[in-house]
mmCIF file with all atom_site columns, C-alpha atoms and ligand atoms in Angstrom:
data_model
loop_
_atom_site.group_PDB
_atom_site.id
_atom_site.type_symbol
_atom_site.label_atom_id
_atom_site.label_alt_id
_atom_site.label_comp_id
_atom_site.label_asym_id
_atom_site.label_entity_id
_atom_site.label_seq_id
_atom_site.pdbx_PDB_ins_code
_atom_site.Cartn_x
_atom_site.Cartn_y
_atom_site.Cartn_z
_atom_site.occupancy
_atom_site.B_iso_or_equiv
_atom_site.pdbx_formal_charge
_atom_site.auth_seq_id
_atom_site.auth_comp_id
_atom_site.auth_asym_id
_atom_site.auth_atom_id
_atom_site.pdbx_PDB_model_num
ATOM   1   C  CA  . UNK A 1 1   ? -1.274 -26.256 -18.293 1.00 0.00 ? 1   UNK A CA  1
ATOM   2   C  CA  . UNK A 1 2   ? -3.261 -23.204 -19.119 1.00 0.00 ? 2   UNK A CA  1
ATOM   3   C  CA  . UNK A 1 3   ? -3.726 -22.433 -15.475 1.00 0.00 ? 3   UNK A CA  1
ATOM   4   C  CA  . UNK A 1 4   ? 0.023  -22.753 -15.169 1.00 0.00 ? 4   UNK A CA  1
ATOM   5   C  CA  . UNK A 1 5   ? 0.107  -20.286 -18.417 1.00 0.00 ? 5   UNK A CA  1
ATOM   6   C  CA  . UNK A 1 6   ? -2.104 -17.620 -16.599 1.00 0.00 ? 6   UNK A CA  1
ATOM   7   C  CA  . UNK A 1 7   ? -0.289 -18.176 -13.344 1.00 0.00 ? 7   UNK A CA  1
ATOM   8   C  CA  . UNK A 1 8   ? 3.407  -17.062 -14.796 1.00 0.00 ? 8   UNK A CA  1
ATOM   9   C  CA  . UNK A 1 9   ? 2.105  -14.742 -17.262 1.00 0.00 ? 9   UNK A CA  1
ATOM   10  C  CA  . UNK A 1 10  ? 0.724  -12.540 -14.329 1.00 0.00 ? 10  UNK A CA  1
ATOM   11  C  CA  . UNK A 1 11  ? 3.495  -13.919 -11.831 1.00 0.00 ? 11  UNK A CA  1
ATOM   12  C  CA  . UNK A 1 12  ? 6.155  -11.688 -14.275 1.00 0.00 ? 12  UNK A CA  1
ATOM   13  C  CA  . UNK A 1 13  ? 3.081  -8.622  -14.350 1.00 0.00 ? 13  UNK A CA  1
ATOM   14  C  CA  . UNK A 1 14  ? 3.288  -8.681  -11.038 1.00 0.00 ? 14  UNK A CA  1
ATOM   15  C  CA  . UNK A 1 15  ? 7.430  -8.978  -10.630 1.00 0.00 ? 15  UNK A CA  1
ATOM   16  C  CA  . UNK A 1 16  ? 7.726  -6.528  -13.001 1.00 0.00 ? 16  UNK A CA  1
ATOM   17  C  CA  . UNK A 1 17  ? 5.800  -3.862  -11.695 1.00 0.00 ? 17  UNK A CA  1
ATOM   18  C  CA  . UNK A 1 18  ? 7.358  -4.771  -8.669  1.00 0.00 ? 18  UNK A CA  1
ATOM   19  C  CA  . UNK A 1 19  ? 10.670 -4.255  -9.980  1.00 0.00 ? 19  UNK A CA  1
ATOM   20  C  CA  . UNK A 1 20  ? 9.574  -0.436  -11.126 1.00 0.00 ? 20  UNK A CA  1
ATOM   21  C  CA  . UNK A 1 21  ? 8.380  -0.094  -7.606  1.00 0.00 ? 21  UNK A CA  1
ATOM   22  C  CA  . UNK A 1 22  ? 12.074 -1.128  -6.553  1.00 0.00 ? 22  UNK A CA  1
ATOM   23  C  CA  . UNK A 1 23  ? 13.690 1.074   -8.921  1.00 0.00 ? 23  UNK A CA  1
ATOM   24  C  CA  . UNK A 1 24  ? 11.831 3.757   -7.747  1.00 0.00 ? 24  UNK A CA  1
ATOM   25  C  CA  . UNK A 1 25  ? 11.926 3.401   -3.495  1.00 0.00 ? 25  UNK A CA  1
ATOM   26  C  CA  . UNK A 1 26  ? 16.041 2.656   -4.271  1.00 0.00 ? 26  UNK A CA  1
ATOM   27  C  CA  . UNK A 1 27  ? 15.679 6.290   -5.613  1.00 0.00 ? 27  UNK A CA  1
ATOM   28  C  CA  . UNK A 1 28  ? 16.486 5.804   -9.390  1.00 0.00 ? 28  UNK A CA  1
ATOM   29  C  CA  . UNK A 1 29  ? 14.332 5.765   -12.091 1.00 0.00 ? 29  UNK A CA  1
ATOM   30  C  CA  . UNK A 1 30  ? 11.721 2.946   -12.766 1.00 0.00 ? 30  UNK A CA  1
ATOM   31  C  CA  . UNK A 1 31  ? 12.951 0.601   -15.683 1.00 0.00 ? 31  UNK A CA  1
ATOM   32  C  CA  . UNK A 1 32  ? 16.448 0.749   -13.771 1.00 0.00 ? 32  UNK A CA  1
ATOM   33  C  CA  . UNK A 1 33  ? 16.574 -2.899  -12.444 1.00 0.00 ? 33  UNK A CA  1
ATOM   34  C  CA  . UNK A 1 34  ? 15.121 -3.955  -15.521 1.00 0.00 ? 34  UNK A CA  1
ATOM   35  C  CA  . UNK A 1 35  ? 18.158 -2.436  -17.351 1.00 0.00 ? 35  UNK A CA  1
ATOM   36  C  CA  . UNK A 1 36  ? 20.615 -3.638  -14.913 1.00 0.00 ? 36  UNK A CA  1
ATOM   37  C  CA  . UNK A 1 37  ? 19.470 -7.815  -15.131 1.00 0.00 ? 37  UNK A CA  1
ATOM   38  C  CA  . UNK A 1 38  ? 18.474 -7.247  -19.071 1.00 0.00 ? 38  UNK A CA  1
ATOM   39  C  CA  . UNK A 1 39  ? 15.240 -8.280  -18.041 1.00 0.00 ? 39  UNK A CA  1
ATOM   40  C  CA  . UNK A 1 40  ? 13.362 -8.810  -21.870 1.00 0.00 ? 40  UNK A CA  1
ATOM   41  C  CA  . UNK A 1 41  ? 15.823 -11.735 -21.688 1.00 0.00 ? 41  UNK A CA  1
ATOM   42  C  CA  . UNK A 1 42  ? 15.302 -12.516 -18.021 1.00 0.00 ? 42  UNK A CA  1
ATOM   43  C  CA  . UNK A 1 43  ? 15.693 -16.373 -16.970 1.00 0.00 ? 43  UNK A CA  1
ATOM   44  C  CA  . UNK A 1 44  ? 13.055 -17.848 -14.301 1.00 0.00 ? 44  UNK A CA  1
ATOM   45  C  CA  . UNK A 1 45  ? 13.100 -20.914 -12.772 1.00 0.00 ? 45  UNK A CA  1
ATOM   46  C  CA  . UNK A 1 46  ? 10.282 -22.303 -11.705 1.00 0.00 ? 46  UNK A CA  1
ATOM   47  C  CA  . UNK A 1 47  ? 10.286 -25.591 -8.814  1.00 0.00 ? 47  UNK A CA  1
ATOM   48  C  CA  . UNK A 1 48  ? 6.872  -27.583 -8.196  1.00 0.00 ? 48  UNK A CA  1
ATOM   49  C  CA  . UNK A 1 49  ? 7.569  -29.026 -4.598  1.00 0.00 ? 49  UNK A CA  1
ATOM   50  C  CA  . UNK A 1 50  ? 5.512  -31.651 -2.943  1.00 0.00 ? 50  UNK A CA  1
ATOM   51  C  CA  . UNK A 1 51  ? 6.311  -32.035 0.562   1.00 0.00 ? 51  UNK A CA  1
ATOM   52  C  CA  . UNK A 1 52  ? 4.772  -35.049 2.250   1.00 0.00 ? 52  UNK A CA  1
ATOM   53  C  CA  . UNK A 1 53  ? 3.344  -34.833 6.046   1.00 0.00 ? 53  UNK A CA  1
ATOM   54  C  CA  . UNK A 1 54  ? 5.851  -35.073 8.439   1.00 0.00 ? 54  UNK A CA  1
ATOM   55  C  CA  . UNK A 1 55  ? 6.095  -37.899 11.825  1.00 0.00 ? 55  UNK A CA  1
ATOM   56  C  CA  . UNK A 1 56  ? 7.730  -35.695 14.477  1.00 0.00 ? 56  UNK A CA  1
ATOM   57  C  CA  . UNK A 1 57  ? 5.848  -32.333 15.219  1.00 0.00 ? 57  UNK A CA  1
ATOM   58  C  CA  . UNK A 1 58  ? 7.323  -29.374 13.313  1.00 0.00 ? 58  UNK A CA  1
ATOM   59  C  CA  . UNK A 1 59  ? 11.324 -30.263 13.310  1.00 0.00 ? 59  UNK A CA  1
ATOM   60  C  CA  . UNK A 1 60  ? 11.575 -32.302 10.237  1.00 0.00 ? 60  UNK A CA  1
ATOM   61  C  CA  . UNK A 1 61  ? 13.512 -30.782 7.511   1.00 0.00 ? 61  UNK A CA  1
ATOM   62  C  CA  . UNK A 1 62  ? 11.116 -30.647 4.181   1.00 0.00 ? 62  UNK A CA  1
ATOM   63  C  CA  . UNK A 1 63  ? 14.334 -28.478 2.124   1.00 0.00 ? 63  UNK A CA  1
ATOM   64  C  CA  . UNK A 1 64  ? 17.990 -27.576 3.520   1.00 0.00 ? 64  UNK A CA  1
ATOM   65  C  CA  . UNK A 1 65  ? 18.785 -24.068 4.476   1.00 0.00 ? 65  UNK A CA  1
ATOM   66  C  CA  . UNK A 1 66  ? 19.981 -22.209 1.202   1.00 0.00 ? 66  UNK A CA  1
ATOM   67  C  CA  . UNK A 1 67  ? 19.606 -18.996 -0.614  1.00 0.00 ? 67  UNK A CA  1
ATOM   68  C  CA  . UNK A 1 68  ? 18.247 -18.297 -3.995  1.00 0.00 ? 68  UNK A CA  1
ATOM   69  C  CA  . UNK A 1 69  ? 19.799 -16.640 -6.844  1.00 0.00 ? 69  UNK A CA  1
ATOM   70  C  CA  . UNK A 1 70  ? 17.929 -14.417 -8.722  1.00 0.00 ? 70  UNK A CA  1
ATOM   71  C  CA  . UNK A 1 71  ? 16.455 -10.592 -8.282  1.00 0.00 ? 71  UNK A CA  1
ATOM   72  C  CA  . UNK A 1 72  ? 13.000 -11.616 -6.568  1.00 0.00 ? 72  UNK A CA  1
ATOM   73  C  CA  . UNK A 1 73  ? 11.616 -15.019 -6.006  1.00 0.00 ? 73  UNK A CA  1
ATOM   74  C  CA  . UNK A 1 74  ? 8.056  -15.694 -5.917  1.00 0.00 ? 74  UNK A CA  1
ATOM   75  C  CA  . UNK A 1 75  ? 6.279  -18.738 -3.867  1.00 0.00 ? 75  UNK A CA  1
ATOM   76  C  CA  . UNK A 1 76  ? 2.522  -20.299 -3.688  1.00 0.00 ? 76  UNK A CA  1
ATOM   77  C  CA  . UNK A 1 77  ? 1.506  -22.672 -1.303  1.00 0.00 ? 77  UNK A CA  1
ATOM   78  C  CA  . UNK A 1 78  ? -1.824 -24.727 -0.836  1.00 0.00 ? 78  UNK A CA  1
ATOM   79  C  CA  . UNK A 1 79  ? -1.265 -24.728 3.059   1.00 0.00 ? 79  UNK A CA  1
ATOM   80  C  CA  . UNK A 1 80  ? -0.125 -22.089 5.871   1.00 0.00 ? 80  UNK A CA  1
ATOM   81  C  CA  . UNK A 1 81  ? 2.937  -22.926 7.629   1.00 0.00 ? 81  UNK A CA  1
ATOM   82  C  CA  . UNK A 1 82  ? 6.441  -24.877 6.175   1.00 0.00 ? 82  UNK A CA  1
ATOM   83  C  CA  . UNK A 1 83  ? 8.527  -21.701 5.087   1.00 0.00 ? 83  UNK A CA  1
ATOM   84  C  CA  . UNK A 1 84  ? 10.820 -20.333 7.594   1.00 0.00 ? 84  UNK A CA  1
ATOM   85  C  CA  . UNK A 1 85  ? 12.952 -17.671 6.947   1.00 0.00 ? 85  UNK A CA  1
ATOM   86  C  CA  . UNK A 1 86  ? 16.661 -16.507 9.058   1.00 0.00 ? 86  UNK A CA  1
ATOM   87  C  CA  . UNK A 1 87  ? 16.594 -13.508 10.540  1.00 0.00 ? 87  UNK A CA  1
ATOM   88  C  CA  . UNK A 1 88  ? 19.437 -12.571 12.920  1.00 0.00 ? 88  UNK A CA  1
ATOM   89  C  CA  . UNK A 1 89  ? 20.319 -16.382 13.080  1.00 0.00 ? 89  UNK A CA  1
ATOM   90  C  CA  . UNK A 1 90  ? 16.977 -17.518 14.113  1.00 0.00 ? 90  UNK A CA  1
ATOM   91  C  CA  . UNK A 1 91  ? 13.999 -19.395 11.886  1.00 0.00 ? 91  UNK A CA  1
ATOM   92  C  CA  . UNK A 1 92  ? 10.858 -17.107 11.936  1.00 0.00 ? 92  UNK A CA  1
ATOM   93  C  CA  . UNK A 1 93  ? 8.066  -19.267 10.174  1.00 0.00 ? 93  UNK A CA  1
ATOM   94  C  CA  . UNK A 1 94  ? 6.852  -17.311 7.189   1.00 0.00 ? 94  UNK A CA  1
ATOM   95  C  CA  . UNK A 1 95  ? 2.904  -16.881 8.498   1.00 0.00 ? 95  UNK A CA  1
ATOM   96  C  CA  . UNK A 1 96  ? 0.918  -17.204 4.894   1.00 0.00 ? 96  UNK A CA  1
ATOM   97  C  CA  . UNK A 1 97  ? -2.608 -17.742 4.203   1.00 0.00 ? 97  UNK A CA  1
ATOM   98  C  CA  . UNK A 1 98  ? -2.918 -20.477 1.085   1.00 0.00 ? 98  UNK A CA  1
ATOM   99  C  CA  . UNK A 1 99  ? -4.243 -17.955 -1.086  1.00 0.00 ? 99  UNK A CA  1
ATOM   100 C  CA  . UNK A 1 100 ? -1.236 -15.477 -0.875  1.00 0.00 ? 100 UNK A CA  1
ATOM   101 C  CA  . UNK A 1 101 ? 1.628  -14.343 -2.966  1.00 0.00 ? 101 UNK A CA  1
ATOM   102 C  CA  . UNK A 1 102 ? 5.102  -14.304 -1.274  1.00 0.00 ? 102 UNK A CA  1
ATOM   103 C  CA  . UNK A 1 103 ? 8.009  -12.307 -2.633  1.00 0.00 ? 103 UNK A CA  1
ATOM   104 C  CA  . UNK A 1 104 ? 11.382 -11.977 -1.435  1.00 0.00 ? 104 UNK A CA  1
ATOM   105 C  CA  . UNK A 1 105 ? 14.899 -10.748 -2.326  1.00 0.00 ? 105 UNK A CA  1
ATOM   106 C  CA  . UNK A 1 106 ? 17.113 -12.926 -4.401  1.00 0.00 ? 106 UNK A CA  1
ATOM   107 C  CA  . UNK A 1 107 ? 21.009 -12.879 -4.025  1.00 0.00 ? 107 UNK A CA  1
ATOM   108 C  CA  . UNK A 1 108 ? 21.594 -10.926 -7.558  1.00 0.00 ? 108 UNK A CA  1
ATOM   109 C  CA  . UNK A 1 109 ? 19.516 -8.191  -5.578  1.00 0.00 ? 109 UNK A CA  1
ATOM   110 C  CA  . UNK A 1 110 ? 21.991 -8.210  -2.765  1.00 0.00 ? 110 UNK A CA  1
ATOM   111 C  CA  . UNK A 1 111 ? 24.973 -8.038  -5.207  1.00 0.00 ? 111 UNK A CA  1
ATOM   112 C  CA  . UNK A 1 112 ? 23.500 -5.201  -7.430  1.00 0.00 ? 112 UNK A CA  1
ATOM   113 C  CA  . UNK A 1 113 ? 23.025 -3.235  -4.293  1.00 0.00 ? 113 UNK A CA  1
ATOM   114 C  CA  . UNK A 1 114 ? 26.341 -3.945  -2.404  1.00 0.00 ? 114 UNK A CA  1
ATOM   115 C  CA  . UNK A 1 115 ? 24.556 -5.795  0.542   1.00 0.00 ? 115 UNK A CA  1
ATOM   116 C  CA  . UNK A 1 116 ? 21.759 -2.912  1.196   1.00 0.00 ? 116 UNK A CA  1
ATOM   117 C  CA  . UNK A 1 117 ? 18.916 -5.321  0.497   1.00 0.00 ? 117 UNK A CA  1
ATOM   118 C  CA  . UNK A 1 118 ? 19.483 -9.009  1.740   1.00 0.00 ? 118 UNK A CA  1
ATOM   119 C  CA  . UNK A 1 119 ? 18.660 -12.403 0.108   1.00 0.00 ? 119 UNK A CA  1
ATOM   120 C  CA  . UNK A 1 120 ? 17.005 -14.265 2.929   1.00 0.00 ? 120 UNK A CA  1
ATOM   121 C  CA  . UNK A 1 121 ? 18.429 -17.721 3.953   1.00 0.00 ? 121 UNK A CA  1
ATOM   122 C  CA  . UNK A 1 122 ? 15.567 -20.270 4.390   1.00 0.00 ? 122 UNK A CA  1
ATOM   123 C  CA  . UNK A 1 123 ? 14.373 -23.962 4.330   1.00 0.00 ? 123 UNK A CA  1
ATOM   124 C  CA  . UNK A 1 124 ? 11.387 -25.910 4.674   1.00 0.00 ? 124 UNK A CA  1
ATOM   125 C  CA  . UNK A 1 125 ? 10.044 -27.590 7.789   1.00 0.00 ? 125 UNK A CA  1
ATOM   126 C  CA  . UNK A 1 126 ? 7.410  -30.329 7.038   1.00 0.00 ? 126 UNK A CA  1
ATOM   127 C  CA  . UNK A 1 127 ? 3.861  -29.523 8.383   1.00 0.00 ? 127 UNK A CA  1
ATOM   128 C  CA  . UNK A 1 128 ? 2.795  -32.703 10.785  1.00 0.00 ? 128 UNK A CA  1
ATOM   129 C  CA  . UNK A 1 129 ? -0.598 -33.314 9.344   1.00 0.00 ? 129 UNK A CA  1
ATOM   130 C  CA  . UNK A 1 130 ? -0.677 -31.871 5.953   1.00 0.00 ? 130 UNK A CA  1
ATOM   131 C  CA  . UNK A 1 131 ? 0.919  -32.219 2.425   1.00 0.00 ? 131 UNK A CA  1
ATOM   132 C  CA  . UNK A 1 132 ? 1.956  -29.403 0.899   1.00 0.00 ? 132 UNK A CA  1
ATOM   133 C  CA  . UNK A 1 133 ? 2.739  -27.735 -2.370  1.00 0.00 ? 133 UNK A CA  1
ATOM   134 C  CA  . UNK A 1 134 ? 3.891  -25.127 -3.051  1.00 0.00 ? 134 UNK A CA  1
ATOM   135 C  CA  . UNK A 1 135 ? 5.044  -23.338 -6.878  1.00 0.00 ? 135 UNK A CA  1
ATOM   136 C  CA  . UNK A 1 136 ? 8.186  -21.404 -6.074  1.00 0.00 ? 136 UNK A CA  1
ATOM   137 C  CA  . UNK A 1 137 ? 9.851  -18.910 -9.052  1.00 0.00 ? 137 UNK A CA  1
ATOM   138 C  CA  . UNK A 1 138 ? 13.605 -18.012 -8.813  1.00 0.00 ? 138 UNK A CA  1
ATOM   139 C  CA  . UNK A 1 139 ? 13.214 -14.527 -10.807 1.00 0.00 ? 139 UNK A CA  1
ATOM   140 C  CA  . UNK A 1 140 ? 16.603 -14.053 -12.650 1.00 0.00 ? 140 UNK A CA  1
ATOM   141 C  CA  . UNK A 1 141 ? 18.796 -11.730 -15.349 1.00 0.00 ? 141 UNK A CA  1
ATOM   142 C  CA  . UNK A 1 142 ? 19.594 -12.549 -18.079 1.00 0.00 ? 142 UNK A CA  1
ATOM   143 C  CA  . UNK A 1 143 ? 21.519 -15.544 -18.716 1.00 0.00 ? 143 UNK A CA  1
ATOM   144 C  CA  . UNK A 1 144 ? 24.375 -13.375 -20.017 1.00 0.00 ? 144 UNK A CA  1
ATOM   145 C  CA  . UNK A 1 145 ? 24.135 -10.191 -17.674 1.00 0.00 ? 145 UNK A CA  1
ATOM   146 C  CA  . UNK A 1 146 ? 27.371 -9.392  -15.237 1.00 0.00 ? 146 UNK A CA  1
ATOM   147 C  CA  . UNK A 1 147 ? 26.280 -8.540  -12.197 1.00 0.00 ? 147 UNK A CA  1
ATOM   148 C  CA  . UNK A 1 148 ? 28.178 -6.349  -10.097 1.00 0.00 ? 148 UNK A CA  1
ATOM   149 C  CA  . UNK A 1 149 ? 27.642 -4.039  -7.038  1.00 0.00 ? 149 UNK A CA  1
ATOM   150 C  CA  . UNK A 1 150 ? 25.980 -0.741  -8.863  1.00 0.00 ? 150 UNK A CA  1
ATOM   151 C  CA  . UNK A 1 151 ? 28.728 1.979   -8.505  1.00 0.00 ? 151 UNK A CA  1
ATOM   152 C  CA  . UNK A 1 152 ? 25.201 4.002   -7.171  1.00 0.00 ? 152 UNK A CA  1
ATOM   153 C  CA  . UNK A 1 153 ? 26.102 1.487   -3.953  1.00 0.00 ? 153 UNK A CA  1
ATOM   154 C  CA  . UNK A 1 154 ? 29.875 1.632   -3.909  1.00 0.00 ? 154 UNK A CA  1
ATOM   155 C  CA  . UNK A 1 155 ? 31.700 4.440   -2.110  1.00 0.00 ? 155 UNK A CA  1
ATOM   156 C  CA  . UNK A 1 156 ? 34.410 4.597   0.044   1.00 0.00 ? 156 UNK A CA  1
ATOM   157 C  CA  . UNK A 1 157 ? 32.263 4.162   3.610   1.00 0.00 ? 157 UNK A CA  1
ATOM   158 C  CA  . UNK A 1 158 ? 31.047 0.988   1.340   1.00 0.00 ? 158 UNK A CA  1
ATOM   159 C  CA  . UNK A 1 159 ? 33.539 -0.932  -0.551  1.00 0.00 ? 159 UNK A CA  1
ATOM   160 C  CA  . UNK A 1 160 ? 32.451 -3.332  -2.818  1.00 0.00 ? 160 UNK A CA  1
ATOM   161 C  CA  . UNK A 1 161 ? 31.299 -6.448  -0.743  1.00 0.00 ? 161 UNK A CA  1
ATOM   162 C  CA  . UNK A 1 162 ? 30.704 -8.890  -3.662  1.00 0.00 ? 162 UNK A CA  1
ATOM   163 C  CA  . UNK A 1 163 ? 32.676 -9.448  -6.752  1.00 0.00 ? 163 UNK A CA  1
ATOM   164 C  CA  . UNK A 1 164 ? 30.851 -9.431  -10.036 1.00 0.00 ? 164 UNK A CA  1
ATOM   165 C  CA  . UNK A 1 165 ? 30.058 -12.583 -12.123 1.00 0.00 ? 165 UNK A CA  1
ATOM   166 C  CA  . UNK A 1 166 ? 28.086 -13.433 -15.132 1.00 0.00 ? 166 UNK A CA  1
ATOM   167 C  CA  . UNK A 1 167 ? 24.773 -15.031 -13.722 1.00 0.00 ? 167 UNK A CA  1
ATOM   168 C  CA  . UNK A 1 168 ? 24.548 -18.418 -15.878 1.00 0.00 ? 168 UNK A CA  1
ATOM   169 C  CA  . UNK A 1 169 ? 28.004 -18.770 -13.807 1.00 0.00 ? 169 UNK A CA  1
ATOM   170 C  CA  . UNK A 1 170 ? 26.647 -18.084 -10.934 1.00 0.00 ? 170 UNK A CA  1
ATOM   171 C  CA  . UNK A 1 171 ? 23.824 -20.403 -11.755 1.00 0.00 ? 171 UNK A CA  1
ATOM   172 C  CA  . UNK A 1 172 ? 26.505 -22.960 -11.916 1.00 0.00 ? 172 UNK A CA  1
ATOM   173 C  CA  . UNK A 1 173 ? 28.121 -22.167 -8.989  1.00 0.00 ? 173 UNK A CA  1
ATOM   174 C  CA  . UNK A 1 174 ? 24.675 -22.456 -7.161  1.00 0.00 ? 174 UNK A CA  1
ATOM   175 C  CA  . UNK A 1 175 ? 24.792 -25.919 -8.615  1.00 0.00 ? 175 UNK A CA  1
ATOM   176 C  CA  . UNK A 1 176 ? 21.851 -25.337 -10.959 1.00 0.00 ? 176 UNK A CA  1
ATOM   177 C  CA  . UNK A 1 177 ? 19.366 -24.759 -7.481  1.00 0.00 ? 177 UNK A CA  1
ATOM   178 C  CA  . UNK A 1 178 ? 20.539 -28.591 -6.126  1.00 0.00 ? 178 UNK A CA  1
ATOM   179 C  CA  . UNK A 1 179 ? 19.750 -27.836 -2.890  1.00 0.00 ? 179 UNK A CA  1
ATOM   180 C  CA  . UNK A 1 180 ? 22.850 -28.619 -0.661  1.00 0.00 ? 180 UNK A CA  1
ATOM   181 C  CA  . UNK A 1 181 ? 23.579 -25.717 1.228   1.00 0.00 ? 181 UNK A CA  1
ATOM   182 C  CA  . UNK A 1 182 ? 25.895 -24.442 -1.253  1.00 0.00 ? 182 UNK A CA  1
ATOM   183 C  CA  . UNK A 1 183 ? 24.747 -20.644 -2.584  1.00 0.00 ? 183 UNK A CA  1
ATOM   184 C  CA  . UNK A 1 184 ? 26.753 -18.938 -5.437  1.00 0.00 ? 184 UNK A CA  1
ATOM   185 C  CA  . UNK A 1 185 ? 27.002 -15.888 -2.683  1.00 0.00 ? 185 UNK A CA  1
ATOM   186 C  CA  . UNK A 1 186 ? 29.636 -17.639 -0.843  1.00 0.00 ? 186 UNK A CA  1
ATOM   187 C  CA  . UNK A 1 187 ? 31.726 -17.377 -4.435  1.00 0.00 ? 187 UNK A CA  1
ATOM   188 C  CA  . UNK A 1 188 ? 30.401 -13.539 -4.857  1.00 0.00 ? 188 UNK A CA  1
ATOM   189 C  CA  . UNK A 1 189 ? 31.178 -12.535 -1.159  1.00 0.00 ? 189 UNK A CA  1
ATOM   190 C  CA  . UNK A 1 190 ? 34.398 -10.965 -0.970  1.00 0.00 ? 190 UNK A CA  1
HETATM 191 O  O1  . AKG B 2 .   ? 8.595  -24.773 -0.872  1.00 0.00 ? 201 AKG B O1  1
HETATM 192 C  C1  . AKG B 2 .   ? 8.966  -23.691 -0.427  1.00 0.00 ? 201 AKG B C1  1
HETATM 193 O  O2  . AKG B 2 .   ? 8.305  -23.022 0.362   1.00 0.00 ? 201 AKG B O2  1
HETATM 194 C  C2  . AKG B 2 .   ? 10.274 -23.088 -0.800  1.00 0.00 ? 201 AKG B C2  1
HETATM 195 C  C3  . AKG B 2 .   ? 10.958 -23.789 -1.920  1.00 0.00 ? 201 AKG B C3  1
HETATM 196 C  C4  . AKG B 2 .   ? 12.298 -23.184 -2.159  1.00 0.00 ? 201 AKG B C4  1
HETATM 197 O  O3  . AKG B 2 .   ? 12.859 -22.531 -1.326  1.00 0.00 ? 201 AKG B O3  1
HETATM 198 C  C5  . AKG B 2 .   ? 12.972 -23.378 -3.448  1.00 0.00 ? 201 AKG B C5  1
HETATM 199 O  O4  . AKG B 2 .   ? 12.463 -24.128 -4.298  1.00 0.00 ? 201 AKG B O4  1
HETATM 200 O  O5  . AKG B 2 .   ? 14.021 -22.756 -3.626  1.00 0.00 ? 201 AKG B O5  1
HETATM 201 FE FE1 . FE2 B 3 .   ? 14.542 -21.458 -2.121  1.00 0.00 ? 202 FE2 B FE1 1
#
């Protein structure tokens, strides 16, 4: 438990910072995502999977395709190999060592900035030999924040791709993180 503690306590040190970063690259200044998602009251989610070895080499599906909500979301494994990510409709296996920290984009990321960064689509392939765990942290707003596409990312060469919604709803369209395929993004895509 207090291991667990440390781990999320310097999980959101690191997000954080990370989010500044963000802010900053995206050319604004650096509390400006943690304005926009209200993040003193941010809402993460954190999932402890256990994925059992798989029979049949490397095609056995450990977790559906989906997105996550959130702005970032954060993932530890105690093995290399079982993430695989979609880029340009093909599965790229996320490359890892054990003792690494992955970060991606989350889908309230891709709202906020009108489709400019993307919220990856991935799933889980079991590894053949191997169990493996892995601590993954869906990074979010503020229950109560509306997020929208920025007006910073709205102009007329980019309408606004995504309509806005308040992100416990979009939690519930996302069917609390069940994973069945189902993302709140294809209710926010317009
Ligand atoms: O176990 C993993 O690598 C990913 C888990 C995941 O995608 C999730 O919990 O949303
Ligand atoms: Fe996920």
């Amino acid at each position: 438990r207090e291991a667990l503690e440390d781990y999320y306590q310097r999980n959101r040190e690191v997000i954080i910072n990370l989010a500044k970063a963000v802010s900053k690259t995206l050319g604004f200044e650096e509390n400006y995502l943690e304005k926009e998602f209200e993040l003193e009251t941010g809402a993460d989610v954190s999932a402890m999977n256990v994925y059992p070895p798989g029979f049949k080499p490397n095609t056995q599906i450990g977790l559906p395709a989906h997105y996550d909500p959130g702005y970032f979301g954060s993932l530890i494994q105690n093995v290399n190999g079982g993430l695989q990510l979609n880029y340009k409709q093909k599965w790229i296996n996320l490359d890892m060592p054990s003792n690494a920290f992955f970060i991606k984009i989350g889908d309230h990321a891709e709202v906020l900035t009108n489709g400019k960064y993307k919220s990856p689509m991935h799933r889980v392939i079991l590894n053949n030999e191997v169990r493996r765990i892995s601590v993954a942290t869906v990074h979010g707003p503020s229950l109560d924040t509306f997020v929208k596409p920025g007006p910073e990312f709205v102009g007329e060469s980019h309408p606004p791709a995504y309509r806005g919604m308040i992100y416990k709803d979009s939690l519930e369209a996302n069917g609390y993180h069940e994973i069945d395929g189902k993302s709140c993004m294809a209710q926010l895509r317009l």
